[in-house]
Short mmCIF file of C-alpha atoms in Angstrom, two decimals:
data_model
loop_
_atom_site.label_atom_id
_atom_site.label_comp_id
_atom_site.label_asym_id
_atom_site.label_seq_id
_atom_site.Cartn_x
_atom_site.Cartn_y
_atom_site.Cartn_z
CA MET C 1 34.60 6.93 -4.76
CA ARG C 2 37.43 4.38 -6.34
CA TYR C 3 38.06 3.34 -3.19
CA ARG C 4 34.26 2.25 -2.27
CA LEU C 5 33.68 1.11 -5.47
CA THR C 6 36.76 -1.28 -4.41
CA MET C 7 35.66 -2.44 -1.48
CA ALA C 8 32.38 -3.01 -3.00
CA CYS C 9 33.70 -5.41 -5.64
CA LEU C 10 35.69 -7.05 -2.76
CA LEU C 11 32.66 -7.64 -0.93
CA VAL C 12 30.82 -9.35 -3.66
CA VAL C 13 33.73 -11.42 -4.90
CA ALA C 14 34.26 -12.53 -1.22
CA SER C 15 30.82 -13.43 -0.37
CA LEU C 16 30.70 -15.27 -3.86
CA TYR C 17 33.96 -17.41 -2.89
CA GLY C 18 33.56 -17.52 1.19
CA GLN C 19 30.84 -19.99 3.08
CA GLN C 20 27.50 -20.06 1.80
CA ARG C 21 24.32 -21.51 3.48
CA TYR C 22 20.75 -21.61 2.41
CA GLN C 23 17.61 -22.39 3.94
CA GLY C 24 13.69 -22.46 2.69
CA GLY C 25 10.41 -23.71 3.44
CA LEU C 26 6.99 -22.36 4.81
CA LEU C 27 6.29 -19.26 6.43
CA PRO C 28 2.69 -18.96 7.24
CA ALA C 29 1.15 -16.17 9.24
CA LEU C 30 -1.95 -14.50 10.97
CA ASN C 31 -2.21 -10.86 11.32
CA VAL C 32 -5.75 -9.78 13.25
CA SER C 33 -5.76 -5.96 14.15
CA HIS C 34 -8.68 -4.24 15.97
CA SER C 35 -9.54 -0.40 15.96
CA PHE C 36 -10.98 0.99 18.74
CA GLY C 37 -11.61 4.64 19.91
CA SER C 38 -10.91 7.29 16.82
CA ASP C 39 -7.33 6.61 16.76
CA TRP C 40 -6.12 3.26 18.74
CA LYS C 41 -5.33 -0.23 17.05
CA ILE C 42 -3.92 -3.47 18.70
CA ASN C 43 -2.24 -5.65 16.41
CA MET C 44 -2.06 -9.28 16.96
CA LYS C 45 0.51 -11.41 14.28
CA THR C 46 1.35 -14.96 14.52
CA GLU C 47 3.85 -16.41 12.36
CA SER C 48 5.34 -19.81 11.80
CA ARG C 49 8.43 -20.81 10.56
CA GLN C 50 8.49 -24.05 8.80
CA GLN C 51 12.02 -25.66 7.48
CA PHE C 52 11.47 -27.83 4.55
CA PHE C 53 15.34 -27.48 3.03
CA ARG C 54 18.55 -26.65 4.08
CA GLY C 55 22.12 -26.56 2.83
CA GLY C 56 25.62 -25.11 2.31
CA THR C 57 29.46 -25.45 1.79
CA ASP C 58 29.80 -26.18 5.73
CA ARG C 59 26.84 -28.59 5.78
CA LEU C 60 24.83 -31.69 4.22
CA SER C 61 22.17 -30.42 2.19
CA GLY C 62 19.04 -31.49 1.30
CA TRP C 63 15.31 -31.83 2.48
CA GLU C 64 15.38 -31.87 6.04
CA TYR C 65 11.91 -30.65 7.87
CA GLU C 66 12.19 -28.53 11.03
CA ASN C 67 9.49 -26.44 12.81
CA VAL C 68 12.03 -24.01 13.40
CA LEU C 69 10.21 -21.39 15.45
CA THR C 70 6.87 -19.89 16.52
CA ASP C 71 5.74 -15.99 17.09
CA VAL C 72 3.20 -14.26 18.83
CA ALA C 73 3.41 -10.56 18.97
CA PHE C 74 0.83 -7.53 20.17
CA VAL C 75 1.45 -4.19 18.94
CA LEU C 76 -0.70 -1.30 19.91
CA GLY C 77 -0.67 1.81 17.43
CA ARG C 78 -1.91 5.22 17.54
CA LYS C 79 -2.71 7.29 14.84
CA ILE C 80 -0.92 10.74 15.10
CA GLN C 81 -1.90 11.92 12.04
CA LEU C 82 -4.00 10.97 9.20
CA ASN C 83 -1.31 8.79 7.59
CA LYS C 84 1.18 8.33 10.44
CA THR C 85 1.17 6.21 12.99
CA LEU C 86 3.47 5.10 16.12
CA ALA C 87 3.12 1.97 18.05
CA GLY C 88 4.99 -0.29 20.31
CA GLY C 89 4.57 -3.78 21.47
CA TYR C 90 6.05 -7.30 22.56
CA MET C 91 6.82 -10.22 20.92
CA THR C 92 7.23 -13.76 22.18
CA ARG C 93 9.23 -16.36 20.27
CA PHE C 94 9.17 -20.28 20.71
CA ARG C 95 12.21 -21.56 19.57
CA ASP C 96 13.65 -25.66 20.26
CA GLY C 97 11.56 -25.62 23.87
CA GLU C 98 13.18 -21.96 24.86
CA LEU C 99 11.68 -18.49 25.26
CA ILE C 100 12.60 -15.61 24.00
CA HIS C 101 11.37 -12.01 24.59
CA ARG C 102 11.41 -8.95 22.16
CA PHE C 103 10.15 -5.15 22.66
CA ILE C 104 9.34 -3.35 19.53
CA GLN C 105 8.86 0.08 18.36
CA GLN C 106 7.72 1.55 15.06
CA PHE C 107 6.36 4.52 12.95
CA SER C 108 4.79 4.01 9.97
CA VAL C 109 3.73 6.39 7.03
CA VAL C 110 1.12 5.53 4.29
CA GLN C 111 1.41 7.61 1.53
CA ARG C 112 -0.98 7.38 -1.85
CA SER C 113 -0.04 7.89 -5.33
CA ASN C 114 -1.47 7.50 -8.93
CA GLY C 115 -3.00 4.34 -8.36
CA TRP C 116 0.21 3.12 -6.05
CA ARG C 117 0.08 2.82 -2.34
CA LEU C 118 3.33 3.26 -0.58
CA GLY C 119 4.41 1.98 3.22
CA HIS C 120 7.45 3.09 5.14
CA ARG C 121 8.04 1.08 8.32
CA PHE C 122 10.97 2.39 10.89
CA SER C 123 11.42 0.02 13.85
CA ALA C 124 13.71 -0.81 16.60
CA ASP C 125 13.88 -3.80 18.53
CA GLN C 126 15.27 -5.25 21.42
CA THR C 127 15.31 -9.28 21.85
CA PHE C 128 16.63 -11.08 24.87
CA ALA C 129 17.17 -14.59 25.49
CA ASP C 130 18.55 -16.73 28.48
CA GLY C 131 22.54 -17.08 28.18
CA GLU C 132 22.54 -14.62 24.84
CA ALA C 133 23.67 -11.57 24.65
CA GLY C 134 20.81 -8.91 24.16
CA THR C 135 20.17 -8.04 20.37
CA TYR C 136 19.31 -4.75 18.95
CA ARG C 137 17.88 -3.96 15.77
CA LEU C 138 16.90 -0.95 13.48
CA ARG C 139 15.29 -1.70 10.40
CA TYR C 140 13.35 0.15 7.48
CA ARG C 141 10.88 -1.34 5.35
CA ILE C 142 9.32 0.14 2.17
CA THR C 143 6.44 -1.37 0.80
CA THR C 144 4.44 -0.60 -2.55
CA GLN C 145 1.54 -2.08 -3.38
CA ARG C 146 -0.54 -1.52 -6.62
CA ALA C 147 -3.45 -2.95 -8.27
CA LEU C 148 -3.63 -5.29 -10.76
CA GLN C 149 -6.76 -4.69 -12.36
CA GLY C 150 -7.91 -1.13 -12.70
CA GLU C 151 -6.22 1.51 -10.72
CA SER C 152 -7.66 1.19 -7.15
CA ILE C 153 -7.91 -2.29 -5.16
CA ASP C 154 -11.26 -3.43 -4.90
CA PRO C 155 -12.84 -6.37 -3.32
CA ARG C 156 -12.42 -9.58 -5.08
CA GLU C 157 -9.41 -8.48 -7.01
CA PHE C 158 -5.81 -9.22 -6.88
CA TYR C 159 -2.74 -7.06 -6.33
CA LEU C 160 0.93 -6.62 -6.21
CA LYS C 161 3.08 -5.84 -3.03
CA ILE C 162 6.83 -5.39 -2.89
CA ASN C 163 8.75 -5.25 0.44
CA THR C 164 12.26 -4.36 0.60
CA GLU C 165 13.98 -3.98 4.02
CA VAL C 166 17.00 -3.18 5.71
CA LEU C 167 17.87 -4.59 8.98
CA ASN C 168 20.96 -3.23 11.48
CA GLU C 169 21.80 -5.89 14.12
CA TRP C 170 24.00 -5.49 17.35
CA GLN C 171 24.65 -8.18 19.72
CA GLY C 172 27.48 -8.50 21.94
CA GLY C 173 30.08 -6.06 20.03
CA ASP C 174 29.04 -7.66 16.52
CA TYR C 175 27.09 -5.96 13.61
CA HIS C 176 25.34 -7.87 11.29
CA LEU C 177 23.00 -6.28 8.03
CA GLU C 178 20.43 -8.07 6.44
CA PHE C 179 18.50 -7.38 3.30
CA ARG C 180 15.08 -8.49 2.57
CA PHE C 181 13.00 -8.80 -0.50
CA VAL C 182 9.58 -10.06 -0.93
CA PRO C 183 7.45 -9.64 -4.04
CA PHE C 184 3.68 -10.82 -2.92
CA ILE C 185 0.64 -11.11 -4.82
CA GLY C 186 -2.19 -10.51 -2.70
CA TYR C 187 -6.33 -11.15 -2.92
CA GLU C 188 -8.40 -8.67 -1.32
CA VAL C 189 -11.83 -10.53 0.09
CA ASN C 190 -12.67 -7.16 1.06
CA ASP C 191 -11.27 -3.86 2.66
CA ASN C 192 -10.74 -5.80 5.82
CA ASN C 193 -9.45 -9.41 4.83
CA LYS C 194 -6.44 -9.88 2.72
CA ILE C 195 -4.91 -13.05 1.58
CA GLU C 196 -1.09 -12.46 0.72
CA VAL C 197 1.75 -15.24 -1.05
CA GLY C 198 4.96 -14.42 -1.71
CA ILE C 199 8.82 -15.55 -1.58
CA ASP C 200 10.46 -14.03 1.20
CA TYR C 201 14.20 -13.80 0.40
CA ARG C 202 16.44 -13.25 3.24
CA LEU C 203 20.46 -12.52 2.58
CA SER C 204 22.86 -11.77 5.28
CA SER C 205 26.38 -12.35 6.55
CA PHE C 206 27.89 -10.99 3.53
CA LEU C 207 29.73 -8.63 5.55
CA ASP C 208 31.62 -11.44 7.38
CA GLY C 209 32.69 -12.97 3.38
CA GLY C 210 29.99 -15.42 3.68
CA ARG C 211 26.43 -15.58 2.44
CA ASP C 212 23.24 -16.71 4.33
CA GLN C 213 20.39 -17.04 2.15
CA ARG C 214 17.13 -18.34 2.94
CA PHE C 215 13.82 -18.48 0.70
CA TRP C 216 10.63 -18.75 2.70
CA THR C 217 6.88 -19.24 1.22
CA SER C 218 5.24 -16.48 2.85
CA LEU C 219 1.45 -17.03 3.30
CA THR C 220 -0.01 -14.15 5.61
CA TRP C 221 -3.88 -13.72 6.30
CA TYR C 222 -4.25 -10.04 7.24
CA LEU C 223 -7.95 -9.54 8.88
CA ALA C 224 -9.37 -6.31 10.66
CA MET C 225 -12.09 -6.87 13.12
CA MET B 1 0.62 -29.12 12.38
CA LEU B 2 1.14 -27.43 8.44
CA LYS B 3 -1.75 -28.99 7.39
CA SER B 4 -3.91 -27.75 10.21
CA ILE B 5 -2.85 -23.96 9.93
CA LEU B 6 -3.65 -24.56 5.96
CA THR B 7 -7.33 -25.95 6.53
CA ILE B 8 -7.87 -23.05 9.26
CA LEU B 9 -6.77 -20.65 6.72
CA LEU B 10 -8.80 -22.13 3.86
CA VAL B 11 -12.20 -22.89 6.05
CA GLY B 12 -11.96 -19.20 7.35
CA VAL B 13 -11.23 -17.68 3.68
CA GLY B 14 -14.20 -19.60 2.19
CA LEU B 15 -16.46 -18.15 5.52
CA GLN B 16 -15.09 -14.98 4.94
CA VAL B 17 -16.03 -15.22 1.33
CA ALA B 18 -19.67 -16.34 2.07
CA THR B 19 -20.40 -14.00 4.92
CA ALA B 20 -18.84 -10.60 4.36
CA GLN B 21 -20.76 -7.53 3.40
CA TYR B 22 -19.10 -5.91 0.49
CA LYS B 23 -18.86 -2.35 -0.36
CA PHE B 24 -20.12 -2.56 -4.05
CA GLU B 25 -17.85 -0.44 -5.69
CA LYS B 26 -15.11 -1.37 -8.33
CA GLU B 27 -13.34 -0.62 -11.35
CA ASP B 28 -12.45 -2.95 -13.86
CA ARG B 29 -10.28 -2.67 -16.81
CA ILE B 30 -12.34 -3.09 -20.04
CA LYS B 31 -11.66 -3.14 -23.90
CA ALA B 32 -12.42 -0.92 -26.09
CA LYS B 33 -15.03 -2.70 -28.03
CA GLU B 34 -17.05 -3.16 -24.98
CA VAL B 35 -17.61 0.64 -24.95
CA PRO B 36 -20.73 2.31 -26.05
CA ALA B 37 -20.25 3.58 -29.21
CA ALA B 38 -21.10 7.41 -28.50
CA ALA B 39 -18.46 7.19 -26.10
CA LEU B 40 -15.81 6.02 -28.42
CA ALA B 41 -16.45 8.02 -30.81
CA PHE B 42 -16.32 11.16 -28.46
CA VAL B 43 -12.72 10.06 -27.29
CA GLU B 44 -11.82 9.19 -31.33
CA GLU B 45 -12.75 12.71 -31.83
CA CYS B 46 -10.68 14.37 -29.71
CA ALA B 47 -7.82 12.51 -31.19
CA PHE B 48 -5.53 12.20 -28.05
CA PRO B 49 -2.15 11.22 -29.26
CA LYS B 50 -1.68 8.70 -26.54
CA LYS B 51 -3.23 4.96 -25.39
CA ILE B 52 -7.15 5.64 -23.89
CA CYS B 53 -7.49 3.36 -20.99
CA TRP B 54 -11.20 1.97 -20.57
CA TYR B 55 -12.76 1.55 -17.09
CA ARG B 56 -15.99 0.50 -15.79
CA GLU B 57 -16.91 1.63 -12.78
CA GLN B 58 -19.41 0.47 -10.71
CA GLY B 59 -21.24 1.56 -7.37
CA TYR B 60 -24.19 0.88 -5.16
CA ASN B 61 -26.65 2.14 -7.81
CA SER B 62 -24.84 2.87 -10.69
CA VAL B 63 -22.55 2.07 -13.69
CA SER B 64 -20.15 4.08 -15.68
CA ILE B 65 -18.02 3.95 -18.06
CA GLU B 66 -14.34 6.13 -17.94
CA ALA B 67 -11.78 6.79 -20.74
CA LYS B 68 -8.45 8.21 -19.05
CA THR B 69 -5.29 9.30 -20.87
CA LYS B 70 -2.67 11.54 -20.85
CA PHE B 71 -2.47 14.86 -22.86
CA ARG B 72 0.03 17.29 -22.81
CA GLY B 73 1.20 16.17 -19.40
CA THR B 74 -2.24 16.22 -17.86
CA LYS B 75 -3.86 13.23 -17.05
CA TYR B 76 -7.58 13.20 -18.25
CA SER B 77 -10.70 11.35 -16.90
CA ILE B 78 -14.02 11.25 -18.98
CA GLU B 79 -16.90 9.64 -17.55
CA PHE B 80 -20.01 8.52 -19.59
CA ASP B 81 -23.10 6.64 -18.67
CA THR B 82 -23.53 3.06 -19.75
CA LEU B 83 -25.18 4.61 -22.86
CA GLY B 84 -22.04 6.70 -23.86
CA THR B 85 -23.42 9.87 -22.95
CA ILE B 86 -20.68 12.26 -21.11
CA GLU B 87 -20.84 13.00 -17.82
CA ASP B 88 -18.13 15.00 -16.93
CA VAL B 89 -14.35 15.52 -17.53
CA GLU B 90 -11.74 15.61 -14.64
CA TYR B 91 -8.26 16.66 -14.72
CA LYS B 92 -5.82 17.71 -12.07
CA ILE B 93 -4.90 21.29 -11.84
CA LYS B 94 -2.70 23.67 -9.27
CA TRP B 95 -3.95 25.99 -6.82
CA GLN B 96 -2.72 28.99 -8.98
CA ASP B 97 -5.07 27.91 -11.90
CA ILE B 98 -8.27 28.58 -9.84
CA THR B 99 -9.87 32.13 -11.07
CA GLN B 100 -9.04 34.27 -8.38
CA GLU B 101 -12.68 35.07 -7.08
CA ALA B 102 -13.19 31.24 -6.45
CA LYS B 103 -9.80 30.94 -4.81
CA SER B 104 -10.89 34.09 -2.15
CA ALA B 105 -14.12 32.28 -1.32
CA ILE B 106 -12.70 28.86 -1.19
CA GLN B 107 -9.94 30.08 1.31
CA SER B 108 -12.50 31.81 3.33
CA TYR B 109 -14.30 29.06 3.70
CA PHE B 110 -11.37 26.56 4.96
CA ASP B 111 -10.45 29.34 7.22
CA ALA B 112 -13.58 29.81 8.46
CA ASN B 113 -14.32 26.12 9.15
CA HIS B 114 -11.07 24.48 9.89
CA SER B 115 -8.05 25.25 12.38
CA LYS B 116 -5.70 23.97 10.08
CA THR B 117 -6.26 22.83 5.90
CA ASN B 118 -3.77 21.29 3.92
CA ILE B 119 -4.99 20.98 0.18
CA ARG B 120 -3.52 17.52 -1.20
CA LYS B 121 -5.51 17.07 -4.63
CA ILE B 122 -7.46 20.00 -6.84
CA GLN B 123 -9.37 18.43 -10.10
CA ARG B 124 -11.27 20.70 -12.49
CA GLN B 125 -14.62 19.14 -13.50
CA LEU B 126 -16.02 20.34 -16.49
CA THR B 127 -19.71 19.42 -17.49
CA GLY B 128 -21.32 20.90 -21.05
CA PRO B 129 -22.18 20.03 -24.57
CA ASP B 130 -19.81 17.60 -26.41
CA LEU B 131 -18.37 20.04 -29.03
CA ASP B 132 -17.67 22.54 -25.99
CA LEU B 133 -16.05 19.68 -24.02
CA GLN B 134 -13.81 18.45 -26.55
CA GLN B 135 -12.87 22.19 -26.94
CA ALA B 136 -12.18 22.61 -23.71
CA MET B 137 -9.54 19.76 -23.33
CA LEU B 138 -7.69 20.96 -26.63
CA THR B 139 -7.35 24.01 -26.42
CA ASP B 140 -8.23 25.16 -22.50
CA GLU B 141 -10.65 27.29 -23.79
CA TYR B 142 -13.93 27.02 -21.59
CA VAL B 143 -16.81 28.15 -23.63
CA GLY B 144 -20.23 27.02 -22.89
CA THR B 145 -18.83 24.83 -20.28
CA VAL B 146 -19.25 24.69 -16.64
CA THR B 147 -16.38 24.51 -14.19
CA LYS B 148 -16.42 23.13 -10.85
CA TYR B 149 -13.72 22.44 -8.28
CA GLU B 150 -13.13 19.03 -6.54
CA ILE B 151 -10.72 19.42 -4.04
CA GLU B 152 -9.10 16.81 -1.60
CA VAL B 153 -8.20 18.74 1.64
CA LYS B 154 -6.50 17.46 4.57
CA ALA B 155 -7.98 19.23 7.39
CA LYS B 156 -8.40 19.26 11.42
CA ILE B 157 -11.74 19.26 12.54
CA ASP B 158 -12.52 19.39 16.49
CA GLY B 159 -8.93 18.38 16.93
CA LYS B 160 -8.76 15.48 14.85
CA TYR B 161 -7.29 14.95 11.21
CA MET B 162 -9.48 14.36 8.59
CA LEU B 163 -9.35 13.80 4.89
CA LYS B 164 -12.14 15.76 2.95
CA GLU B 165 -13.21 15.96 -0.57
CA TYR B 166 -15.15 19.27 -1.71
CA LEU B 167 -17.12 20.33 -4.27
CA PHE B 168 -17.03 24.10 -5.32
CA ASP B 169 -18.63 25.81 -7.84
CA SER B 170 -16.64 28.14 -10.43
CA LYS B 171 -17.59 31.29 -7.84
CA GLY B 172 -16.18 29.24 -5.30
CA GLN B 173 -19.26 28.23 -3.54
CA MET B 174 -19.37 25.32 -1.29
CA LEU B 175 -21.95 22.68 -3.26
CA SER B 176 -20.89 19.11 -0.99
CA VAL B 177 -18.37 17.45 1.09
CA SER B 178 -17.74 13.97 1.81
CA GLU B 179 -15.49 12.34 4.15
CA VAL B 180 -12.54 10.20 2.64
CA ILE B 181 -12.26 6.93 4.28
CA PHE B 182 -8.91 5.41 4.47
CA ARG B 183 -8.49 2.12 3.43
CA ASN B 184 -7.36 -0.75 5.74
CA SER B 185 -3.36 -0.16 5.48
CA ASP B 186 -2.25 -3.20 8.05
CA ASN B 187 -0.28 -5.34 5.44
CA LEU B 188 1.58 -1.60 4.98
CA GLU B 189 2.33 -1.15 8.58
CA PHE B 190 2.75 -4.11 10.44
#
């Protein structure tokens, strides 16, 4: 126990004095889904990452606009129980003129409890790009959602949603760990139409003695058709 | 690029707001001063030690006023009409709190109609004269009140899992059933 505590303290200290980088900007996304049959759903998500500023101990800091990347993903899901869904899909990433391919598998569970809704997402993905070793990730995300007026989220009401995610990544023998924390304010136009705005905070590289922090202003529109 | 995305988003949202067909069922938190005097008096007479939260629930054709509070570890929901006349009192109970007679009848009903059931939530629904309802809440003595059981069940029907909400009378006879429609959860899953 004492050893673990010491190691944790050293890790924190190392991350404070190690190489630090930060990056931020806008993350607009459109998430469209369509249900068919009694249990099937197809989901399409497109997301664009627009960098507005970057900096760190090893680079010049300041405002710097860059269209970092654009993702387009299609995921096919099948409800295997009332609140459990298995899904798999494919994502294409456009980055600096190159094409990156990602295969996605996920299992999600949605729970309700006294005015709260809780979503668990367990997912795995495999990413391939020309000239790079394949990247393999295992992720777990927990999402809590609560109405800001009343006990349930009704049309034309605001709500609070918080995502917390852990990402384990392996690439060419290296291991990386990333944490994401995203508090959102959402607005429900109706059950099939929601808009969410939040700060997507990502922390990584602390295992290597550094600290990469990214702050994206996330703006997502969920549409179900 | 950025401007275009924002413009598309805003125009789209505007169109959706203008054309969407709303399910007109809404629960809003209200202040005690907005509550009908009769409803306020009923709840004050109960002298619940904990805070009372008031809500206005609006459906297609009806509006009701609801008081929610916690008393001796149980969450109570007291529903009134807009004039403050009490409609019913609901609170969560356990399967073992149901009378043996009703339990047997309810279990038989489930066994006969579904291949698999999983009870998610049980609420006792009480109706009756004001004083008897107050007495029932404060002392757990059900004299002069009518008990019904609202039971939310995950059931397998024709090979498909569904969430159903049943209403049974005090003897376990089924009065009504409705299917609980799951709210869209894309923003929790994807």
